[in-house]
Coordinates of C-alpha atoms in Angstrom, one line a residue:
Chain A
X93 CA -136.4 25.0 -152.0
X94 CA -133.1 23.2 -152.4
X95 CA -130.4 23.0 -149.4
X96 CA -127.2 23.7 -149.5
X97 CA -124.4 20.9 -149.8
X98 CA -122.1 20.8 -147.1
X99 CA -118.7 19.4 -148.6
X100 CA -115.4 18.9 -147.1
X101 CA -113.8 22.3 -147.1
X102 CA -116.9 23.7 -145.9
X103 CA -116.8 21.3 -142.7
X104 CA -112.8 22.1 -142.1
X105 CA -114.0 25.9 -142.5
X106 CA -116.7 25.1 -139.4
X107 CA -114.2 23.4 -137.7
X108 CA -112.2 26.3 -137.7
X109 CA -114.4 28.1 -135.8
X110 CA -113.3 26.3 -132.6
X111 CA -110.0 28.4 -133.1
X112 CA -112.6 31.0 -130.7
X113 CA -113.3 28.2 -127.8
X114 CA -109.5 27.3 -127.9
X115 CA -108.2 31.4 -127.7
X116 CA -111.0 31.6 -125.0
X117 CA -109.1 28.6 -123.0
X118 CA -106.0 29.8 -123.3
X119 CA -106.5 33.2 -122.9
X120 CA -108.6 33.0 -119.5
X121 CA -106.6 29.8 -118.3
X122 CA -109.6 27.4 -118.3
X123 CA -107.2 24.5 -119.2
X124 CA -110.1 23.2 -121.8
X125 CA -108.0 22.9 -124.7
X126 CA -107.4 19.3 -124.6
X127 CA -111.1 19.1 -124.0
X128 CA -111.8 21.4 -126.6
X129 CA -110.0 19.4 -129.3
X130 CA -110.9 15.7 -128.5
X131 CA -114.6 16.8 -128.3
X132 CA -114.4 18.2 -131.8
X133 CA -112.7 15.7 -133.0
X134 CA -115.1 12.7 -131.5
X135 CA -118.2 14.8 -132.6
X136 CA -117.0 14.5 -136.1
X137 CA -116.1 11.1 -136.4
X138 CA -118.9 9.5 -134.8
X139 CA -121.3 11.9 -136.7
X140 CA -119.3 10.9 -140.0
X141 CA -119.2 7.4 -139.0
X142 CA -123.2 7.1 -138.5
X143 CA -123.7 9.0 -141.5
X144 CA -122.0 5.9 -143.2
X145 CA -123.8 3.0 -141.3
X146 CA -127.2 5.2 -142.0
X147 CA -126.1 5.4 -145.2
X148 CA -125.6 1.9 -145.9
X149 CA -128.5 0.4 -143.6
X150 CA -130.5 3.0 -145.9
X151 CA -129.3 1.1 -149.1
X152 CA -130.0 -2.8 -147.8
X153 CA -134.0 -2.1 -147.7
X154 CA -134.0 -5.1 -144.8
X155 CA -135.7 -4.1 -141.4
X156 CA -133.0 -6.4 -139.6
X157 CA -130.5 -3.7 -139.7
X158 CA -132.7 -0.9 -138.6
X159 CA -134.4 -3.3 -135.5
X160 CA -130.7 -3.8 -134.6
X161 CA -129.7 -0.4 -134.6
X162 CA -132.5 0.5 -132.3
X163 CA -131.7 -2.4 -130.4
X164 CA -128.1 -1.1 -129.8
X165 CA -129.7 2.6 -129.0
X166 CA -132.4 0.9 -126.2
X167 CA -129.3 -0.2 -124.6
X168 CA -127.0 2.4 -124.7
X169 CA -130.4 4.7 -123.6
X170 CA -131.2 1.8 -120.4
X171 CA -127.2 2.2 -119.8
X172 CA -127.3 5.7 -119.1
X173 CA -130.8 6.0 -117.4
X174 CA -129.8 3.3 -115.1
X175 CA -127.0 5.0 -114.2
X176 CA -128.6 9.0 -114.0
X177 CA -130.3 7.8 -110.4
X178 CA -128.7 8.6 -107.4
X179 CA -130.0 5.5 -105.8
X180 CA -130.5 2.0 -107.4
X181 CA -131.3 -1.3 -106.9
X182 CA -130.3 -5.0 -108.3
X183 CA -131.4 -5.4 -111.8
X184 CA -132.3 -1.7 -112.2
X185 CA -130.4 -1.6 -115.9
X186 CA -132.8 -4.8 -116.7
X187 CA -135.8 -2.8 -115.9
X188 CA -134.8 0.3 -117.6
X189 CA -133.9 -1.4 -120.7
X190 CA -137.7 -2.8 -120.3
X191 CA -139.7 0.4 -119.9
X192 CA -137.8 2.3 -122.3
X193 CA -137.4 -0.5 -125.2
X194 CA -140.9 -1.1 -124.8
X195 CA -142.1 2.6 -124.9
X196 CA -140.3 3.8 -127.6
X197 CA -140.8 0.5 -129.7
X198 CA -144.2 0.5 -129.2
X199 CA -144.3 4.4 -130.0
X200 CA -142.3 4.4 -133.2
X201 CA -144.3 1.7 -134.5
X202 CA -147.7 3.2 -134.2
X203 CA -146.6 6.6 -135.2
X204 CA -144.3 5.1 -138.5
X205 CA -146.6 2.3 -139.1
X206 CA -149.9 3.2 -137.6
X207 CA -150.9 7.2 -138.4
X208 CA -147.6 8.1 -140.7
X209 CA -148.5 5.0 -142.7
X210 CA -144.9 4.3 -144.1
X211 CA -144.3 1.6 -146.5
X212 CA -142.6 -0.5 -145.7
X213 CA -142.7 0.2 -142.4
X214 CA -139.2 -0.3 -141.6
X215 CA -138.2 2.5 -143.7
X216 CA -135.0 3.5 -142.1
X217 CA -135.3 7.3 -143.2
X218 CA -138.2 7.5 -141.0
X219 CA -137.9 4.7 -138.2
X220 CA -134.2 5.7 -137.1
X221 CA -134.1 9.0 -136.4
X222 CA -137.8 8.4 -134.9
X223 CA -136.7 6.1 -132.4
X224 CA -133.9 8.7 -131.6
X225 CA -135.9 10.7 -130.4
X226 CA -138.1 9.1 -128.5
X227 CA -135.4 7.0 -127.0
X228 CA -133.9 10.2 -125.9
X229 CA -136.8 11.8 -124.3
X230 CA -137.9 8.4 -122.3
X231 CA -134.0 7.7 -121.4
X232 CA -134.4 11.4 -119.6
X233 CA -138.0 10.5 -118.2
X234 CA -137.4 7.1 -116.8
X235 CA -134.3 8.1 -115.3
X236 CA -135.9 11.0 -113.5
X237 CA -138.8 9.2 -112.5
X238 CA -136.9 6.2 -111.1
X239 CA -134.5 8.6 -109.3
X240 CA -137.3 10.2 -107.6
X241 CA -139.3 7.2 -106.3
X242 CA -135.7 5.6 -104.9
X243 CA -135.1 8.7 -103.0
X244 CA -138.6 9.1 -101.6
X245 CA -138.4 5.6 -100.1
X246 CA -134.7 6.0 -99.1
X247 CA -135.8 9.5 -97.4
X248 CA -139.1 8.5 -96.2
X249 CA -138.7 4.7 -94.9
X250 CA -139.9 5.5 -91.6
X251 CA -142.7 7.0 -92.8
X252 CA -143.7 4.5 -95.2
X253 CA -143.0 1.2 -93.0
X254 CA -145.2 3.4 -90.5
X255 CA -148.2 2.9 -92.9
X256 CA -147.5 -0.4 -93.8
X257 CA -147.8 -1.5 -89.9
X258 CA -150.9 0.2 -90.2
X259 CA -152.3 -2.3 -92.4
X260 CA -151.6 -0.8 -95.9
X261 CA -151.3 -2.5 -98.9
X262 CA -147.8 -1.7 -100.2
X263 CA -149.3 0.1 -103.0
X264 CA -151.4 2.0 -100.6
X265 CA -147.9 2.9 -99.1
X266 CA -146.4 3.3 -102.0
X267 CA -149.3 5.2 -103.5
X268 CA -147.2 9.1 -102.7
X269 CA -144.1 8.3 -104.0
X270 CA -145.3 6.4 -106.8
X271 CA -147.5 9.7 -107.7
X272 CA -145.0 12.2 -107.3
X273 CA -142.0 10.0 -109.4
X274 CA -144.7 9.8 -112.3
X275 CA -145.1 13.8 -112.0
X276 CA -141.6 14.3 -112.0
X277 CA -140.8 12.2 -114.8
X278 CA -143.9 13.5 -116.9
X279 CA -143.3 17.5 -116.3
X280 CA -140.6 18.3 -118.2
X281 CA -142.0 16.8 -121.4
X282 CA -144.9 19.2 -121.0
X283 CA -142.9 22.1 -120.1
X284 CA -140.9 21.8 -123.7
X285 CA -143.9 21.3 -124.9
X286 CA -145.3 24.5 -123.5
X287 CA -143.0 26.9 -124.6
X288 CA -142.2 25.1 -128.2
X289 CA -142.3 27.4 -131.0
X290 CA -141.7 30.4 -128.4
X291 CA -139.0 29.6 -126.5
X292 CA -137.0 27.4 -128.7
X293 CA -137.2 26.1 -132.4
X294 CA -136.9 22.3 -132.2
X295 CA -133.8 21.0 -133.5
X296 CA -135.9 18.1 -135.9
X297 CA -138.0 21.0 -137.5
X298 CA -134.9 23.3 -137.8
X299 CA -133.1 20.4 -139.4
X300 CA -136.1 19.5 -142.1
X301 CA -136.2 23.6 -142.5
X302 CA -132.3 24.0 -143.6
X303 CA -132.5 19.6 -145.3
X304 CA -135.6 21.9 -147.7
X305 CA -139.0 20.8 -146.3
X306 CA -141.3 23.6 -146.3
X307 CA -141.9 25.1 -142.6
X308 CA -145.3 24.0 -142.9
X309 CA -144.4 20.3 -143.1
X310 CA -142.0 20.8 -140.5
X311 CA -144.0 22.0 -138.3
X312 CA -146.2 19.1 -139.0
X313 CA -143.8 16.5 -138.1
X314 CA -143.0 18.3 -135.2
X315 CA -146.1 18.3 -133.7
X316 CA -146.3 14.2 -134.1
X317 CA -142.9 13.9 -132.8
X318 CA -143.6 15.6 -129.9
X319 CA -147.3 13.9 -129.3
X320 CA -145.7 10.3 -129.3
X321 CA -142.4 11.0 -127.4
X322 CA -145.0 12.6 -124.4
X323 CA -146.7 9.4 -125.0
X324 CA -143.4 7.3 -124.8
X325 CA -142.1 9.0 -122.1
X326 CA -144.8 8.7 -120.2
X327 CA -145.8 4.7 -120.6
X328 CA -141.7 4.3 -120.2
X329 CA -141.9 6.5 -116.7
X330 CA -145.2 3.9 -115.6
X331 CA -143.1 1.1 -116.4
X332 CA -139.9 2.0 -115.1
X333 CA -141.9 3.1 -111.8
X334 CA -144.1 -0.3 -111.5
X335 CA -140.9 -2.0 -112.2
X336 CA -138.8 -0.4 -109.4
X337 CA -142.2 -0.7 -106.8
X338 CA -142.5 -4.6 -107.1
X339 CA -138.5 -4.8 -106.5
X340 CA -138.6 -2.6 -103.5
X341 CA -141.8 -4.0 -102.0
X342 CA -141.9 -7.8 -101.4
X343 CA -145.4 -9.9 -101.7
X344 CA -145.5 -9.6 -97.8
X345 CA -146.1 -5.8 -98.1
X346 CA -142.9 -5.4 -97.0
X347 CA -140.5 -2.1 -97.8
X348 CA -137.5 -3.7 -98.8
X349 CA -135.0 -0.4 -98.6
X350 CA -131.5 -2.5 -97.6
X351 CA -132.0 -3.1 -101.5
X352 CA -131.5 0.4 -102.2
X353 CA -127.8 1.1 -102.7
X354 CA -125.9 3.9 -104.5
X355 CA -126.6 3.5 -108.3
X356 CA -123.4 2.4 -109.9
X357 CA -123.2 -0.2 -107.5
X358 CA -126.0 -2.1 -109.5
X359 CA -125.6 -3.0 -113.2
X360 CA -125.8 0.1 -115.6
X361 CA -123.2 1.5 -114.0
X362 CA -120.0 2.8 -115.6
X363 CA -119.0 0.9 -118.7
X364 CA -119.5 -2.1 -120.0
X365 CA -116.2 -3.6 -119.6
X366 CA -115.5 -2.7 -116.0
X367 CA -119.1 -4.4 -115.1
X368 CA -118.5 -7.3 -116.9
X369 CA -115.3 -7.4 -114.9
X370 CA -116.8 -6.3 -111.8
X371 CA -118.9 -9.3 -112.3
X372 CA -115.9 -11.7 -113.0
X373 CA -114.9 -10.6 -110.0
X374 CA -118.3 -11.0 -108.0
X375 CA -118.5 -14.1 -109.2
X376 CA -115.1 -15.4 -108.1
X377 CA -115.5 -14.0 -104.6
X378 CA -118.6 -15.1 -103.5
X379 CA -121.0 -17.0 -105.2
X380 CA -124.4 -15.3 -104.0
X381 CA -125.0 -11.6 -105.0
X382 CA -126.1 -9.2 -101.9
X383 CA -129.7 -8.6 -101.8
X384 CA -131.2 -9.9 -104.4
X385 CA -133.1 -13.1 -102.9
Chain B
X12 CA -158.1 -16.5 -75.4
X13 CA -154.9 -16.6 -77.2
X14 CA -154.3 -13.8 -79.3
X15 CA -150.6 -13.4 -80.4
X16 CA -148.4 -16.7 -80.7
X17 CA -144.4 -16.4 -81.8
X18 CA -143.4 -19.8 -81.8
X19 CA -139.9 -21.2 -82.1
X20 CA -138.8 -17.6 -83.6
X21 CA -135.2 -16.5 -84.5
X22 CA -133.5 -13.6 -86.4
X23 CA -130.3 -12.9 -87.1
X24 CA -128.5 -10.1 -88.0
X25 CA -125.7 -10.9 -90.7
X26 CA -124.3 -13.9 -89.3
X27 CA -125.2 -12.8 -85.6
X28 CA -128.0 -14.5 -83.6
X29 CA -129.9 -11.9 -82.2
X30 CA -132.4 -14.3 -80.7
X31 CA -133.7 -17.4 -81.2
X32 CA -135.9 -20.4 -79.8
X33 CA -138.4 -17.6 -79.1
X34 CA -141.7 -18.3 -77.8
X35 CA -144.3 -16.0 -76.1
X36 CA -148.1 -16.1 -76.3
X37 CA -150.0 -13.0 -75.5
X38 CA -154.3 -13.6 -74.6
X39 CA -156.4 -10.8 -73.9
X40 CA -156.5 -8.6 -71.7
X41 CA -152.6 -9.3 -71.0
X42 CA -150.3 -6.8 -71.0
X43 CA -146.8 -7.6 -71.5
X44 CA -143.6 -6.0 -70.8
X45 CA -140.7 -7.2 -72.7
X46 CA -137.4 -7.1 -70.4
X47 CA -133.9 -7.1 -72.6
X48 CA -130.4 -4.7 -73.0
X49 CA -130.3 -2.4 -75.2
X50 CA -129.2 -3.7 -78.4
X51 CA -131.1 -7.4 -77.9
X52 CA -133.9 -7.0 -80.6
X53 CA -136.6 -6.1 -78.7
X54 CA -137.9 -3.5 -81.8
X55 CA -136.8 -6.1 -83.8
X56 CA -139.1 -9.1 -82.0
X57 CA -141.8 -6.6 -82.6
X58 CA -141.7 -5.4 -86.1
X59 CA -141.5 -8.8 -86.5
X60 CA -144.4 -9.9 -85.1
X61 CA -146.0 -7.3 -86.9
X62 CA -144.9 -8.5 -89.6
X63 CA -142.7 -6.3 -90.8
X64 CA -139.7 -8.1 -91.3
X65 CA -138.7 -11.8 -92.1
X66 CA -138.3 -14.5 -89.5
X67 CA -135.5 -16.5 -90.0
X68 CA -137.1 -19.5 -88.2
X69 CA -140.6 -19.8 -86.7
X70 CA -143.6 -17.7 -87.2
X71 CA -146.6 -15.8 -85.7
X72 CA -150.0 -16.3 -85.4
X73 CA -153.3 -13.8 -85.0
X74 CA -155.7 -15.9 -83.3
X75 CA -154.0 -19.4 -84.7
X76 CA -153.5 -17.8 -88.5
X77 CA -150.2 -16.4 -90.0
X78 CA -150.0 -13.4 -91.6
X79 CA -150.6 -15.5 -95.0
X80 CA -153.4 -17.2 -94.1
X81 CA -155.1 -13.6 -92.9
X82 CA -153.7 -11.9 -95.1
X83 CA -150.1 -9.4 -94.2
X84 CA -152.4 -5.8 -94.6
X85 CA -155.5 -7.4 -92.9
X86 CA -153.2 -9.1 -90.0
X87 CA -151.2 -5.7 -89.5
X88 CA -154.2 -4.2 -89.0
X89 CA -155.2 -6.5 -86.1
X90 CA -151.4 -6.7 -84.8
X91 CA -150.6 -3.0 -85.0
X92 CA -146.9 -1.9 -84.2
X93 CA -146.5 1.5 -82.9
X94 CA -142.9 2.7 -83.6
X95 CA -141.0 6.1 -81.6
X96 CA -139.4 6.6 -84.7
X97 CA -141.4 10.3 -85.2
X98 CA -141.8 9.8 -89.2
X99 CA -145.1 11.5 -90.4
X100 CA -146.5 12.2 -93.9
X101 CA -146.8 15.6 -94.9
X102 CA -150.3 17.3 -94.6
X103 CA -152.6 18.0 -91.3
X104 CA -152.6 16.0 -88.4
X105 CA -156.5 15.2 -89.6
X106 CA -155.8 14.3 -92.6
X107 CA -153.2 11.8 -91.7
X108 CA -155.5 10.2 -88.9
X109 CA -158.4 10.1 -91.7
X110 CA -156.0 8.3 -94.5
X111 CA -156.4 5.1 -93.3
X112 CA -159.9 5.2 -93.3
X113 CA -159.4 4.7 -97.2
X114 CA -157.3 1.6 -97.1
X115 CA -159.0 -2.0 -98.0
X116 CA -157.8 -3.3 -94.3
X117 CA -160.1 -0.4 -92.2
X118 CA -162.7 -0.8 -95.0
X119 CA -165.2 -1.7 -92.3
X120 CA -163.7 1.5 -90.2
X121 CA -164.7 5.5 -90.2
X122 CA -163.4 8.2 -88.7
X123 CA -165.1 9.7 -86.2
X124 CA -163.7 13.2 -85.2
X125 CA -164.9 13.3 -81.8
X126 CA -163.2 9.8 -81.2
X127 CA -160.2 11.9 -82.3
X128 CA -160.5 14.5 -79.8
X129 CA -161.5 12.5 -77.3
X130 CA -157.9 10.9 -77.1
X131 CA -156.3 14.2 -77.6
X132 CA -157.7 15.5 -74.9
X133 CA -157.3 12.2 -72.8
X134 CA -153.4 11.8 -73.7
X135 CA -153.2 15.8 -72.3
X136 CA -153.9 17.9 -75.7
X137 CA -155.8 20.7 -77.1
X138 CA -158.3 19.5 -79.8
X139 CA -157.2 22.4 -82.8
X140 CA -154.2 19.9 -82.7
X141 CA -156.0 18.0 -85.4
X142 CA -155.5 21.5 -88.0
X143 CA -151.8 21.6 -87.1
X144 CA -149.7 20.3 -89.9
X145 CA -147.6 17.2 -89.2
X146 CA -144.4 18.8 -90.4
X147 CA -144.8 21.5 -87.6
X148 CA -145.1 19.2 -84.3
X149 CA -142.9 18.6 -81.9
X150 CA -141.4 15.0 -80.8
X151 CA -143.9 14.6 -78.4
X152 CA -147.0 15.2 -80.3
X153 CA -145.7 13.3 -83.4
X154 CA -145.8 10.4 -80.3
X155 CA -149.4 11.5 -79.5
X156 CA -150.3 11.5 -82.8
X157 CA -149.1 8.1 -83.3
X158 CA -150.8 6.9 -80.8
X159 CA -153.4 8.1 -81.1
X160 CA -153.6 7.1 -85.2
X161 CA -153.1 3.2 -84.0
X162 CA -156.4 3.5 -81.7
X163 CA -158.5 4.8 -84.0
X164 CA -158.1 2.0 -85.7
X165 CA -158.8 -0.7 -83.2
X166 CA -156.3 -2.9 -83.2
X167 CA -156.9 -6.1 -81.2
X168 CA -153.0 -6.0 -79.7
X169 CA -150.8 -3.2 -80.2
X170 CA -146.9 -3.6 -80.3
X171 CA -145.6 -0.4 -78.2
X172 CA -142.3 0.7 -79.0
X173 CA -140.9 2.9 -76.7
X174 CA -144.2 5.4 -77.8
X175 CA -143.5 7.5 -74.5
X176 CA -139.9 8.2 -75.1
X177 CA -140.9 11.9 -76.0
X178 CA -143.4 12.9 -73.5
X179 CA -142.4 14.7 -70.6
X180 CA -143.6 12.9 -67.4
X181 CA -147.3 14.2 -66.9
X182 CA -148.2 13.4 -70.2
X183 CA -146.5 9.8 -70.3
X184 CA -148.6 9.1 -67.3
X185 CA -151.6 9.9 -69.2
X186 CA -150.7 8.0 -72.1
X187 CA -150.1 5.2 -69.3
X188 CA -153.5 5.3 -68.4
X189 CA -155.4 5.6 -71.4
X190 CA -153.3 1.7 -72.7
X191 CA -154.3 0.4 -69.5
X192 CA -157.9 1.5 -69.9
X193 CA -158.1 1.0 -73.4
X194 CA -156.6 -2.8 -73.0
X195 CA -159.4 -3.1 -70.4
X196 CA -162.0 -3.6 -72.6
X197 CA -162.9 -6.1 -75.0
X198 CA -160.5 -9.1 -76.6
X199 CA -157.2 -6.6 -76.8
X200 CA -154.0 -6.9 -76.1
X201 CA -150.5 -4.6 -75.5
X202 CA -146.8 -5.9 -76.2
X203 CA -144.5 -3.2 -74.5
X204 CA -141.1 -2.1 -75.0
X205 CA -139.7 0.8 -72.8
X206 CA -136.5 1.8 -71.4
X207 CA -138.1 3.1 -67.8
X208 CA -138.8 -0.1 -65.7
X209 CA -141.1 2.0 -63.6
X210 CA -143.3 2.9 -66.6
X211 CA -142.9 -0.9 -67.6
X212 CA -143.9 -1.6 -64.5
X213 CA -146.9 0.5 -63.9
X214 CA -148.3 -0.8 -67.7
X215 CA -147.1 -4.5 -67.3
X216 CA -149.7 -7.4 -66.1
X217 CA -146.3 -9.6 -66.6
X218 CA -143.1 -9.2 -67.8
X219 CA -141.4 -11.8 -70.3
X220 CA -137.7 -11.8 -71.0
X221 CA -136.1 -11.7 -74.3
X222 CA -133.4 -14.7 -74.2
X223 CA -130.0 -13.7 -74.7
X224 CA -128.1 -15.8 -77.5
X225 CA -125.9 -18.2 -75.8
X226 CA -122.1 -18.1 -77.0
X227 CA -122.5 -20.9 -79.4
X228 CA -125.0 -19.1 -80.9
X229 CA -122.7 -16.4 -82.0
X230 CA -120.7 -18.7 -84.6

């Protein structure tokens, strides 16, 4: 089974199919057309454009390349779960970079090295797009997880300082919220998983299907895929989770909630450039940062 | 014998003083009633002796220990602060009474359900009070319940904040009278904070005033 080649004409001819989104916007006045046109055109060069650096990182057979391009992906994943949460705290982008590099990492390792056996194990054709996808799906379960704990103890502080003056441990106090943000980040992992197959055909397995792997090995690979990123997402939600619980509970078993604050206020926030000048800033003001003693 | 010590204590708010050069001892079987405006930290003197939030300067001792040396858990659970805030966890009202039974600081503890209905009915409520679910009580029960949680588990002094803000007169007067017999026997203790001076008056053995910060303090 052999897969079509997709060449040039053959893209524009796709591309004109956005001619139906664009008579759509101007027809019903949804004043997308702009939109319409610079997504397309983005889409296409960065998909073109990784297509080349895959393509070459492919050809150098050094693992350097591939641990830096997953480096660059656990950063831009820890950028945008640290920002997802409605409330944050001081260093929450540092832990997030933590709990997801570490899960997905660890993850793509055993299953390329460990059970899929690849030699060498850096193989790019197999550790990249790998670490995608587990990077994705732990970027989504951290960042839900972490958004539920901060609210609980932003919503519930009475309750929880209440406990705490009853003589629990803070992770007695903290044992609720620390359940249900675990839970939360967890479930909808399993739910995909639940209706795979039915519901939806995974977009990996669909893409091995029309690259011309049989369904059978598709559906083979799909079935690992989706064991380690449950894994992943859920060792990245127990990190992310234990991470934000010693930040927002100090050694005296104290609830330290005046260190919640609104998400992008923290680093992870927004782009790089405007926090590195936020922080040039910052750091011409005042010397100390707020809250983070 | 000296229970609760706050020596040389201060907190401020930002760069406000709130107070400061704080000292008050408490023994047992005292009960008193802290005097101060609204606004002058009296909460915050007893969270804080609780434990529950940083002292600038000073500290406070359980029987001559810190909360350190004791242990912050094991000390709260001697030193227990009541607050009005009416924040409950979701679930019965014997459920959330039993849930500290569980915790390594009222290891030693159990809960006895008749002990539980005993101050229910005492404090001037029905006993099926312990099926209710939390979510579903008034202001004044979430105060009874309160209250009634913090004795179960026997503090030596209890920190009472305002705990009868919510009760209508008959039943505050009961509350009154179970602290007063409740502080009346063995090494215990009460620290109260409370708008009515009559009330104050009626639970205090002595009142104590929280010093106001003196100009200079303010920066």
């Amino acid at each position: 089974m052999g897969s079509v080649h997709v060449d040039n004409v053959q893209l524009l001819l796709a591309a004109g199919l956005m001619v139906v989104s664009l008579v759509l916007s101007w027809r019903l006045r949804l004043g997308l057309g702009r939109d319409i046109l610079v997504a397309s055109v983005r889409m296409t060069v960065q998909l073109l454009l990784v297509g080349l650096v895959l393509a070459w990182v492919f050809s150098l057979n050094d693992p350097l390349p591939v641990v830096g391009i997953g480096l660059v992906m656990s950063v831009l994943a820890a950028q945008a779960a640290s920002q997802r949460p409605k409330r944050g705290y001081p260093r929450l982008f540092l832990d997030s970079l933590v709990s997801i590099l570490f899960s997905s990492f660890l993850l793509t390792g055993v299953l390329v090295g460990g059970i899929l056996d690849v030699r060498p194990w850096f193989l790019p054709q197999y550790a990249i797009p790998v670490l995608g996808m587990v990077l994705g799906n732990a970027l989504t379960g951290v960042s839900l997880a972490v958004d539920r704990f901060t609210s609980i103890l932003d919503r519930d502080r009475g309750v929880i300082e209440s406990l705490l003056a009853l003589g629990a441990t803070r992770r007695e106090a903290a044992q609720g919220p620390f359940r249900d943000a675990m839970r939360t980040g967890m479930i909808p992992t399993l739910n995909s998983m639940a209706v795979m197959g039915i519901v939806s055909l995974p977009g990996m397995m669909t893409g091995q299907i029309l690259g011309g792997a049989p369904p059978e090995t598709a559906v083979r690979y799909q079935i690992v895929i989706m064991f380690v990123i449950a894994a992943s997402t859920s060792l990245g939600c127990l990190i992310s989770v234990q991470l934000a619980f010693s930040r927002l509970f100090d050694s005296q078993h104290r609830l330290r909630a005046e260190r919640l604050a609104p998400a992008l206020e923290h680093a992870g926030g927004v782009s790089l450039r405007t926090r590195l000048r936020r922080a040039a800033g910052r750091r011409a003001r005042r010397p100390e940062r707020l809250g983070t003693r | 014998m000296q229970l609760l010590s706050v020596r040389d204590a201060g907190m401020r708010v930002g760069e406000r003083v709130l107070w400061a050069g704080v000292d008050l001892d408490v023994a047992a079987g005292e009960r008193v009633g802290i005097r101060g405006s609204s606004g002058s930290g009296k909460s915050m003197l007893l969270r804080a002796m609780a434990a529950l939030v940083p002292l600038d300067e000073g500290r406070v001792t359980y029987r001559g220990r810190t909360p350190d040396e004791l242990g912050v858990p094991a000390f709260r659970s001697c030193v227990m602060y009541v607050p009005q805030n009416p924040a409950l966890p979701p679930g019965t009202v014997e459920s959330l009474l039993r849930a500290p039974f569980a915790w390594a600081a009222h290891s030693g503890g159990r809960f006895v359900r008749d002990e539980a209905v005993e101050f229910l009915v005492s404090l001037g409520r029905a006993p099926d009070l312990l099926a209710a679910e939390a979510v579903s009580l008034s202001g004044g029960e979430v105060q009874t319940v309160l209250l009634v949680r913090a004795l179960l588990l026997a503090p030596s002094v209890l920190l009472l904040d305002e705990v009868t803000s919510a009760l209508d007169p008959e039943l505050a007067r009961r509350a009154e009278e179970l602290i007063l017999h409740w502080c009346g026997q063995g090494e215990r203790a009460v620290v109260w904070v409370g708008h009515d001076a009559e009330s104050r008056a009626r639970i205090a053995s002595r009142s104590w005033d929280l010093p106001v910060p003196s100009m200079a303090d303010h920066g």
